[in-house]
GROMACS .gro file of N, CA and C in nm:
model
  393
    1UNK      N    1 -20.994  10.287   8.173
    1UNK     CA    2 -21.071  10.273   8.049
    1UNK      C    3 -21.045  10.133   7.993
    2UNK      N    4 -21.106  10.089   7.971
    2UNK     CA    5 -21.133   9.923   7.926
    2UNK      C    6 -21.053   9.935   7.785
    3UNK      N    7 -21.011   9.816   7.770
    3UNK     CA    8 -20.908   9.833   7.634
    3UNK      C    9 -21.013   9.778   7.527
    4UNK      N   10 -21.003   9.821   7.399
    4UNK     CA   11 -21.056   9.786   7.293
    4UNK      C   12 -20.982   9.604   7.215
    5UNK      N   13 -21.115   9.525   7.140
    5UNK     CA   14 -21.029   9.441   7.108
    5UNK      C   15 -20.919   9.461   7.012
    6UNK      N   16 -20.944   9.583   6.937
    6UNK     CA   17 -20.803   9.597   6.859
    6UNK      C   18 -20.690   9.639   6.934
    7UNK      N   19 -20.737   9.654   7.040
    7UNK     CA   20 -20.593   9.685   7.158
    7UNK      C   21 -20.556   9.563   7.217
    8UNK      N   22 -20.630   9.489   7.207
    8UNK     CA   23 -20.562   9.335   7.293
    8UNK      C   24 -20.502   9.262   7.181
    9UNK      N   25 -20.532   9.253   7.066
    9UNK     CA   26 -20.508   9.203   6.962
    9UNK      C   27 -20.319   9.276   6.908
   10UNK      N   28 -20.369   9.413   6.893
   10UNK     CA   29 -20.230   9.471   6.890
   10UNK      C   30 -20.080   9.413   6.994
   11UNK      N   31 -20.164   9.406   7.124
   11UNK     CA   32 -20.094   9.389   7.262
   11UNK      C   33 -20.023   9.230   7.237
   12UNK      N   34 -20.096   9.147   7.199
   12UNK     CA   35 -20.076   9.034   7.181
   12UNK      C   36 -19.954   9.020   7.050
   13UNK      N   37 -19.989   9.105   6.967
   13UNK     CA   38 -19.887   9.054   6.839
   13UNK      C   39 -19.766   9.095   6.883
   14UNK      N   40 -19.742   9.224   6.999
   14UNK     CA   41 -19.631   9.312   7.020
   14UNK      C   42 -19.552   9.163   7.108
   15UNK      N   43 -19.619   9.138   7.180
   15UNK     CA   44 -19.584   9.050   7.272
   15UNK      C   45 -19.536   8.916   7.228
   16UNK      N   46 -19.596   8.855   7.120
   16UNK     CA   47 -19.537   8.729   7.013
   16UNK      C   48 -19.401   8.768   6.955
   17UNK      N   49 -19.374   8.842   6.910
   17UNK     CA   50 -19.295   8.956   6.805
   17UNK      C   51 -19.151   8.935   6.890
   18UNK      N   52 -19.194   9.023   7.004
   18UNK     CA   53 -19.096   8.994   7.115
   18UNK      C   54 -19.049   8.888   7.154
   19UNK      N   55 -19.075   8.816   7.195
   19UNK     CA   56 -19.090   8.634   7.253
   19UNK      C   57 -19.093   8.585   7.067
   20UNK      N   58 -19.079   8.586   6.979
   20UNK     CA   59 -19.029   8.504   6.861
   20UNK      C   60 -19.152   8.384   6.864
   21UNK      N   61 -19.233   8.390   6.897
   21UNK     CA   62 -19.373   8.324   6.835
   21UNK      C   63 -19.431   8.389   6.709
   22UNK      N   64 -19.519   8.344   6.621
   22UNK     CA   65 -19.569   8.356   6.516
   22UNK      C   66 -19.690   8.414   6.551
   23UNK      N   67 -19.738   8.537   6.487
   23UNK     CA   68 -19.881   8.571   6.497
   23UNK      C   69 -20.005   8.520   6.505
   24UNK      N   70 -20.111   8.551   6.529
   24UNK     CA   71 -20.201   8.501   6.573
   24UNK      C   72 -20.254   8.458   6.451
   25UNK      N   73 -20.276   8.319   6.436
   25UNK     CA   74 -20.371   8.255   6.332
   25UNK      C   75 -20.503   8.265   6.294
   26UNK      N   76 -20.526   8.306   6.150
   26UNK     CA   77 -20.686   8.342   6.165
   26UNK      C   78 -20.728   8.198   6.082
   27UNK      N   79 -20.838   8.182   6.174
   27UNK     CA   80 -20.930   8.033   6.174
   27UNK      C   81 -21.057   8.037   6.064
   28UNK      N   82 -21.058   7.870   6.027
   28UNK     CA   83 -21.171   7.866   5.934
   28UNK      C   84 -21.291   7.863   5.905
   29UNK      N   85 -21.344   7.984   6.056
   29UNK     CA   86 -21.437   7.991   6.053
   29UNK      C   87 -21.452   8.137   6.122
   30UNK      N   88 -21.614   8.201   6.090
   30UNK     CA   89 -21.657   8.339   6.163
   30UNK      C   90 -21.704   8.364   6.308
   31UNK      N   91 -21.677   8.444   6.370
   31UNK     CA   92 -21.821   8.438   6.442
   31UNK      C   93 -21.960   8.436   6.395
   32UNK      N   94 -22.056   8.422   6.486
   32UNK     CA   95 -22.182   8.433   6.455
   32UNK      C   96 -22.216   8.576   6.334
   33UNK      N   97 -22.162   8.695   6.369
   33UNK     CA   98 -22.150   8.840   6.264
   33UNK      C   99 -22.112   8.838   6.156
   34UNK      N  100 -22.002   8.724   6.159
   34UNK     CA  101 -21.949   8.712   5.973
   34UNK      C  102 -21.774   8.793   6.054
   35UNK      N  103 -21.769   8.807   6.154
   35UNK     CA  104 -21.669   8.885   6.192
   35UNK      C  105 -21.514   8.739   6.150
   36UNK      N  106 -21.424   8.767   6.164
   36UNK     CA  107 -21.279   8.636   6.121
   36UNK      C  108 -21.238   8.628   6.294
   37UNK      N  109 -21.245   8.481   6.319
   37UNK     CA  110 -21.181   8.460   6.411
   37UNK      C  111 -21.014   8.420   6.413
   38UNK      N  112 -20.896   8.481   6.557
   38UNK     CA  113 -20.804   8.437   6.549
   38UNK      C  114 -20.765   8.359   6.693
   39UNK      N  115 -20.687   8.268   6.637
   39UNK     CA  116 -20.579   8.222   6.765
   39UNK      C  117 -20.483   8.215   6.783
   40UNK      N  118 -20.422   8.270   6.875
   40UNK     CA  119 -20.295   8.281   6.938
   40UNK      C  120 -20.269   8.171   6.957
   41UNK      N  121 -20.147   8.110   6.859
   41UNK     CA  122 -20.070   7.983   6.896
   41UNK      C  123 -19.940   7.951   6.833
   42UNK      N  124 -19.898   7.815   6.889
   42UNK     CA  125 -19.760   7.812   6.813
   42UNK      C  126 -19.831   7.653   6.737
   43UNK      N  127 -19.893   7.671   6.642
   43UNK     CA  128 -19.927   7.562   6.589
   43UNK      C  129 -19.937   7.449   6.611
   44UNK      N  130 -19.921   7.393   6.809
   44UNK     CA  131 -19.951   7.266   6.816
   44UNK      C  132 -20.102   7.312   6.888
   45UNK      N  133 -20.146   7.182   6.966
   45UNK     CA  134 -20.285   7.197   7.050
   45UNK      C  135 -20.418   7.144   6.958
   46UNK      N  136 -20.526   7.140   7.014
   46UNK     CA  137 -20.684   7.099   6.994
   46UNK      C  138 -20.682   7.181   6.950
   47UNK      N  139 -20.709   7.323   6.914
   47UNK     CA  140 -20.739   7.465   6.848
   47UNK      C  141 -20.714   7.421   6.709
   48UNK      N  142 -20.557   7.444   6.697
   48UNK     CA  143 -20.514   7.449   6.548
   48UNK      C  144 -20.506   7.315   6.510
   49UNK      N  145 -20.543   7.209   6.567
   49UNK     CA  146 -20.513   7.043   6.503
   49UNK      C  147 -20.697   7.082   6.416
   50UNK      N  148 -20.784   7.093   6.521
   50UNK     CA  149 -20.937   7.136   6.464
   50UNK      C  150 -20.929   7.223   6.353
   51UNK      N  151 -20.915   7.307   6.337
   51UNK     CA  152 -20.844   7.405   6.228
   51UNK      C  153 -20.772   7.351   6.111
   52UNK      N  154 -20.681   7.291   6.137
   52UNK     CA  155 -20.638   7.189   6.034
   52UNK      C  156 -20.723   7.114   5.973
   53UNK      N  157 -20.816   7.052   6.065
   53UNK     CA  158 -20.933   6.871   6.004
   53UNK      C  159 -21.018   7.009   5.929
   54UNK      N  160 -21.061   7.096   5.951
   54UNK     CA  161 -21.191   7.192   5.907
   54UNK      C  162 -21.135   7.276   5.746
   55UNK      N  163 -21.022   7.338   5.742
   55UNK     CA  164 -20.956   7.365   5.653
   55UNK      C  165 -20.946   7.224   5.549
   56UNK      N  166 -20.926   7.116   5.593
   56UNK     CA  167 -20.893   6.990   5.514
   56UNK      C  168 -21.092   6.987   5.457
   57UNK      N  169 -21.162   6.966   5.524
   57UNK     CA  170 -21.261   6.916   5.484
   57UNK      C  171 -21.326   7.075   5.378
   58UNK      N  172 -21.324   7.159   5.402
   58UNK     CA  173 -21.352   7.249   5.339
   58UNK      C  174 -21.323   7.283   5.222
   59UNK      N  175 -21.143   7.252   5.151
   59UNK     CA  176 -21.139   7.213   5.071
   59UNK      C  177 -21.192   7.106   4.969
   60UNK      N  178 -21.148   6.985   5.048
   60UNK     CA  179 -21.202   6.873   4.994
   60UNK      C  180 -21.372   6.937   4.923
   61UNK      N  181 -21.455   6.964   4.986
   61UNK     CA  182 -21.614   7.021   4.996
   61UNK      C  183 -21.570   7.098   4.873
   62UNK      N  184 -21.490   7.173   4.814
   62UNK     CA  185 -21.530   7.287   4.701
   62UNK      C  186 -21.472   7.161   4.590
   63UNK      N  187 -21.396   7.128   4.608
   63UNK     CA  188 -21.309   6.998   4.541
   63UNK      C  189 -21.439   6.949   4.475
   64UNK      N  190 -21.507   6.879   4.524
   64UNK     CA  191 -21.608   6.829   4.501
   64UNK      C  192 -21.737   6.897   4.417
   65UNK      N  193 -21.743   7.008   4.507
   65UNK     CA  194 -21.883   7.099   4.452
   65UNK      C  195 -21.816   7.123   4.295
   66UNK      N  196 -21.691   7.173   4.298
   66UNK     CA  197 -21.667   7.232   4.168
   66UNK      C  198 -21.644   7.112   4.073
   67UNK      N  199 -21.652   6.949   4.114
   67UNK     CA  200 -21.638   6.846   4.043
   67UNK      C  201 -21.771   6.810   3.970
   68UNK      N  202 -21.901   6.838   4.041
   68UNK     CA  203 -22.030   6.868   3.993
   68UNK      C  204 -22.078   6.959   3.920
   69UNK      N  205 -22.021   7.085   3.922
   69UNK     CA  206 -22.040   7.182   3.852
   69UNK      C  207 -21.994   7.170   3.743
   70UNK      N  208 -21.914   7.147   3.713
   70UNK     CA  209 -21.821   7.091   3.575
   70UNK      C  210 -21.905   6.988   3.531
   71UNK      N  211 -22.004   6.882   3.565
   71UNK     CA  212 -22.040   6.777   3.533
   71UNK      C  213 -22.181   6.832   3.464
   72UNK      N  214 -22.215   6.918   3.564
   72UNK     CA  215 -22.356   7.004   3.518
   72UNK      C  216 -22.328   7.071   3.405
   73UNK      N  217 -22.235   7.115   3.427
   73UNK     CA  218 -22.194   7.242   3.307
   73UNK      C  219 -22.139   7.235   3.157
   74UNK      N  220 -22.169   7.103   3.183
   74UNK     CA  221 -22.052   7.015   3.024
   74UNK      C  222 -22.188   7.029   2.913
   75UNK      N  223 -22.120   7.083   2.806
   75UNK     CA  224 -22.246   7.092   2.683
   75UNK      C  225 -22.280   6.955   2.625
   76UNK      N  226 -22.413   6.988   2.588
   76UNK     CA  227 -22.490   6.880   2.623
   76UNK      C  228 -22.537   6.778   2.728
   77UNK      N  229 -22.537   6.797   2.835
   77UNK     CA  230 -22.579   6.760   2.968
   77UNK      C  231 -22.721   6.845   2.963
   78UNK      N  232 -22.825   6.733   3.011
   78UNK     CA  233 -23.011   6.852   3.052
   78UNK      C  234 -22.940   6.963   3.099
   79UNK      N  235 -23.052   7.063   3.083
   79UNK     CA  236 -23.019   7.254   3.183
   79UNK      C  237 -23.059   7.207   3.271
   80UNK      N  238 -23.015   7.252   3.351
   80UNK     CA  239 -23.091   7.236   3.527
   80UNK      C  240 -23.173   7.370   3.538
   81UNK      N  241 -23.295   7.408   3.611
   81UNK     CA  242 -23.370   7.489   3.637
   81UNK      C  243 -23.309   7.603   3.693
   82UNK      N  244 -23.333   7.707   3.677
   82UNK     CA  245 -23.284   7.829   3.743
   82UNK      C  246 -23.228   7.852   3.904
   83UNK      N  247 -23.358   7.780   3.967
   83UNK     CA  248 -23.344   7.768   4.118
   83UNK      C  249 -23.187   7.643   4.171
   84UNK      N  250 -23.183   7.573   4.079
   84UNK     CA  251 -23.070   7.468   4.073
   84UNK      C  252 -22.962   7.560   4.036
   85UNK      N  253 -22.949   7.627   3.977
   85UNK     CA  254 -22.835   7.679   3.915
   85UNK      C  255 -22.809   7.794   3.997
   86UNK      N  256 -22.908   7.849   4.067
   86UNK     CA  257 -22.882   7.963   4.184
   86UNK      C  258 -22.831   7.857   4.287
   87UNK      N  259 -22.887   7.756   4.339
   87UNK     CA  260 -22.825   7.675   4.471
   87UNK      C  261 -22.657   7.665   4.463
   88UNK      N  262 -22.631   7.621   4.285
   88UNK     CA  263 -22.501   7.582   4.275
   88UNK      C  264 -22.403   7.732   4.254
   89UNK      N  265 -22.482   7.842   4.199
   89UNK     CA  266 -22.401   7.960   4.229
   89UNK      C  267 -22.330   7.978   4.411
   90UNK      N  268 -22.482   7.988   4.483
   90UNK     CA  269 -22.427   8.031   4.625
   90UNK      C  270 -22.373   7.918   4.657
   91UNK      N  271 -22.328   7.810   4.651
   91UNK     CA  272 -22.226   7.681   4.701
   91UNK      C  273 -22.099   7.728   4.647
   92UNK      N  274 -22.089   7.762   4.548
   92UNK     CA  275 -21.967   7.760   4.503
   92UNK      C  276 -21.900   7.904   4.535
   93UNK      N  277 -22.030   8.034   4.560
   93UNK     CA  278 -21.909   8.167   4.609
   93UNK      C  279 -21.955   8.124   4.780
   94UNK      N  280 -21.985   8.011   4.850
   94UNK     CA  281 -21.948   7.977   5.003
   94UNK      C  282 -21.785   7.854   4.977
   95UNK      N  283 -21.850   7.809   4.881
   95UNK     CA  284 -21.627   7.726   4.856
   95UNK      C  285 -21.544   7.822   4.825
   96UNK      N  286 -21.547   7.910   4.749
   96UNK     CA  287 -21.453   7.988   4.703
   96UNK      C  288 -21.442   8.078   4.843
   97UNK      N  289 -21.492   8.141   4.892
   97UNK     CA  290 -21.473   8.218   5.047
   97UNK      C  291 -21.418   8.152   5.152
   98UNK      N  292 -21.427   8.017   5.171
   98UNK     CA  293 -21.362   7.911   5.252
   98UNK      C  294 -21.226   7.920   5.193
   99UNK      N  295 -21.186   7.893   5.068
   99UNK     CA  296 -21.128   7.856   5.005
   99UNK      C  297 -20.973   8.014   4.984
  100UNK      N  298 -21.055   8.128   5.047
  100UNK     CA  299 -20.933   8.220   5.019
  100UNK      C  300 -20.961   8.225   5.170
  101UNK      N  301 -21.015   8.176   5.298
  101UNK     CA  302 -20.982   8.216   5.397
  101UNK      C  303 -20.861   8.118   5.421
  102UNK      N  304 -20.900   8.028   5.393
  102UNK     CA  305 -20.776   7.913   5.378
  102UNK      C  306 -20.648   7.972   5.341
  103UNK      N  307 -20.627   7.998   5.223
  103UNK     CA  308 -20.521   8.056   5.179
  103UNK      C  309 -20.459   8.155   5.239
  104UNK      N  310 -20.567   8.289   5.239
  104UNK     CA  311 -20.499   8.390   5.347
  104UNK      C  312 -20.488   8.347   5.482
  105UNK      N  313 -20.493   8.231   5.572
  105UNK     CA  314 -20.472   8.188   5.689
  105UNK      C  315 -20.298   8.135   5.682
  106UNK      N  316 -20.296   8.068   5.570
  106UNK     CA  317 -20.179   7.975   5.529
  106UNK      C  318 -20.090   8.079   5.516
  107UNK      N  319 -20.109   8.157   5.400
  107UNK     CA  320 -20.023   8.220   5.374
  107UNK      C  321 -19.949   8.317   5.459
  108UNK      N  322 -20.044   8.356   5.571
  108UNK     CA  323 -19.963   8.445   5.663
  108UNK      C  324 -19.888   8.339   5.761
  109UNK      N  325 -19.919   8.228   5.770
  109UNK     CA  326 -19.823   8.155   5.824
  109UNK      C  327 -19.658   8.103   5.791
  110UNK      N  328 -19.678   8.138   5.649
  110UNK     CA  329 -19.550   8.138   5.539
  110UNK      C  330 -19.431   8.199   5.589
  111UNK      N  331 -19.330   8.147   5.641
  111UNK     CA  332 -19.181   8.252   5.700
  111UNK      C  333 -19.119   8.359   5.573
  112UNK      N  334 -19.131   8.466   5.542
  112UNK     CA  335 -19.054   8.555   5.544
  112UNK      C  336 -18.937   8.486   5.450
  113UNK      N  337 -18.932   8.557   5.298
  113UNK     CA  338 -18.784   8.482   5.239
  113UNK      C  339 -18.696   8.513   5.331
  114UNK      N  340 -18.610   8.459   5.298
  114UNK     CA  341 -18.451   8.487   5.360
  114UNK      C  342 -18.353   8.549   5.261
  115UNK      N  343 -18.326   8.691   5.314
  115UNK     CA  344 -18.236   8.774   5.241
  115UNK      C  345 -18.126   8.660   5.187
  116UNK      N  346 -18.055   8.732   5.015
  116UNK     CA  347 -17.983   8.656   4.994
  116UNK      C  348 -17.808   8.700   5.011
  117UNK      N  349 -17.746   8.559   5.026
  117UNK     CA  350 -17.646   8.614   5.176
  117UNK      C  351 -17.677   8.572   5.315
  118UNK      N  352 -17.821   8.549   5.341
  118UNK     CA  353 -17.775   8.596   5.465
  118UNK      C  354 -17.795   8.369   5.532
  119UNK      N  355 -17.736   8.375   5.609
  119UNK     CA  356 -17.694   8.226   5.617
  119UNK      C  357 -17.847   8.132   5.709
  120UNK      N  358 -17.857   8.044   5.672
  120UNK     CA  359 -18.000   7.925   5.682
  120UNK      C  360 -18.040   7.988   5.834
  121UNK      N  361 -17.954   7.959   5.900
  121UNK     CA  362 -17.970   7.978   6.046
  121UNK      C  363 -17.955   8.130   6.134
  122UNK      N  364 -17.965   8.179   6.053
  122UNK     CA  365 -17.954   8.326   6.118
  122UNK      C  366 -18.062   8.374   6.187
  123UNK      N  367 -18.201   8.351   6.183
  123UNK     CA  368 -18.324   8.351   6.210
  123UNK      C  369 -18.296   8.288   6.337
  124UNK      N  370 -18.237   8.204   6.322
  124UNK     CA  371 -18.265   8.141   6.519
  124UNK      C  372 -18.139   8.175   6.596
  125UNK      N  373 -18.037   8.236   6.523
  125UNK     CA  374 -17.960   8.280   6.621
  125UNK      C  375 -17.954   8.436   6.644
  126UNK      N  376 -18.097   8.491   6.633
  126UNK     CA  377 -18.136   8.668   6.644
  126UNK      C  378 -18.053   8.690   6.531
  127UNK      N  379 -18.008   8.702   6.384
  127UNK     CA  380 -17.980   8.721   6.294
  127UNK      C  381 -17.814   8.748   6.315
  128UNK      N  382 -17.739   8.652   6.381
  128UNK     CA  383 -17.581   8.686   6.377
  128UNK      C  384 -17.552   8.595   6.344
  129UNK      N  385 -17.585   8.452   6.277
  129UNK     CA  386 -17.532   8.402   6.181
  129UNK      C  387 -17.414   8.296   6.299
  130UNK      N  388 -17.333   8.238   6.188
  130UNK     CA  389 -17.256   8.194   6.268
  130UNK      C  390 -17.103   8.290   6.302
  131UNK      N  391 -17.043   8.213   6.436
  131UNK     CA  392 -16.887   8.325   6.431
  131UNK      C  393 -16.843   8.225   6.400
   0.00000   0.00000   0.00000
């Protein structure tokens, strides 16, 4: 029976977990469905360096949109027409959706506090610390 992708996906994290690699990174962008793409990596390579420049520019992009919106939006500035003000609605909930995939990408990349007590390096020596 052919494995499901939530079975390769599972298979894969069991297997990082084990081997002390970091989970699979979800990227700043969809498939064609709107579905979240991930990659399996240890944060170097073409994959996640691309990922990085796309995350950078994506920000920057709401940075901006929301620097116009504010400019539009300041009282006393002309109204802009309805159809203008719908363009700048859907720009800004497509930055803001970039903008928490970003975050939730980052953030699961974030290590795990470190119990307190327990010594800097314990993490790389399978948690026994020093003798």
């Amino acid at each position: 029976m052919p494995r499901s992708d939530a079975d390769h996906l599972r298979r894969r994290e069991l297997h990082e977990a084990a081997s002390g690699m970091a989970g699979p990174r979800l990227l700043p962008w969809t498939t064609e469905d709107g579905r979240p793409c991930y990659l399996s990596t240890d944060g170097e390579g073409y994959i996640s360096t691309l990922a990085d420049g796309i995350e950078t520019v994506q920000l920057g992009m709401g940075q901006e949109l929301l620097e116009y919106a504010r400019g539009i939006l300041t009282p006393g500035v002309k109204a802009q027409s309805a159809v203008e003000y719908r363009w700048l609605a859907c720009r800004l909930a497509e930055a803001l959706s970039d903008a928490l995939r970003v975050a939730e990408s980052r953030g699961e990349r974030i290590p795990a506090p470190q119990e307190e007590g327990e010594p800097a390096n314990a993490s790389l020596l399978g948690g026994q610390g020093e003798r």
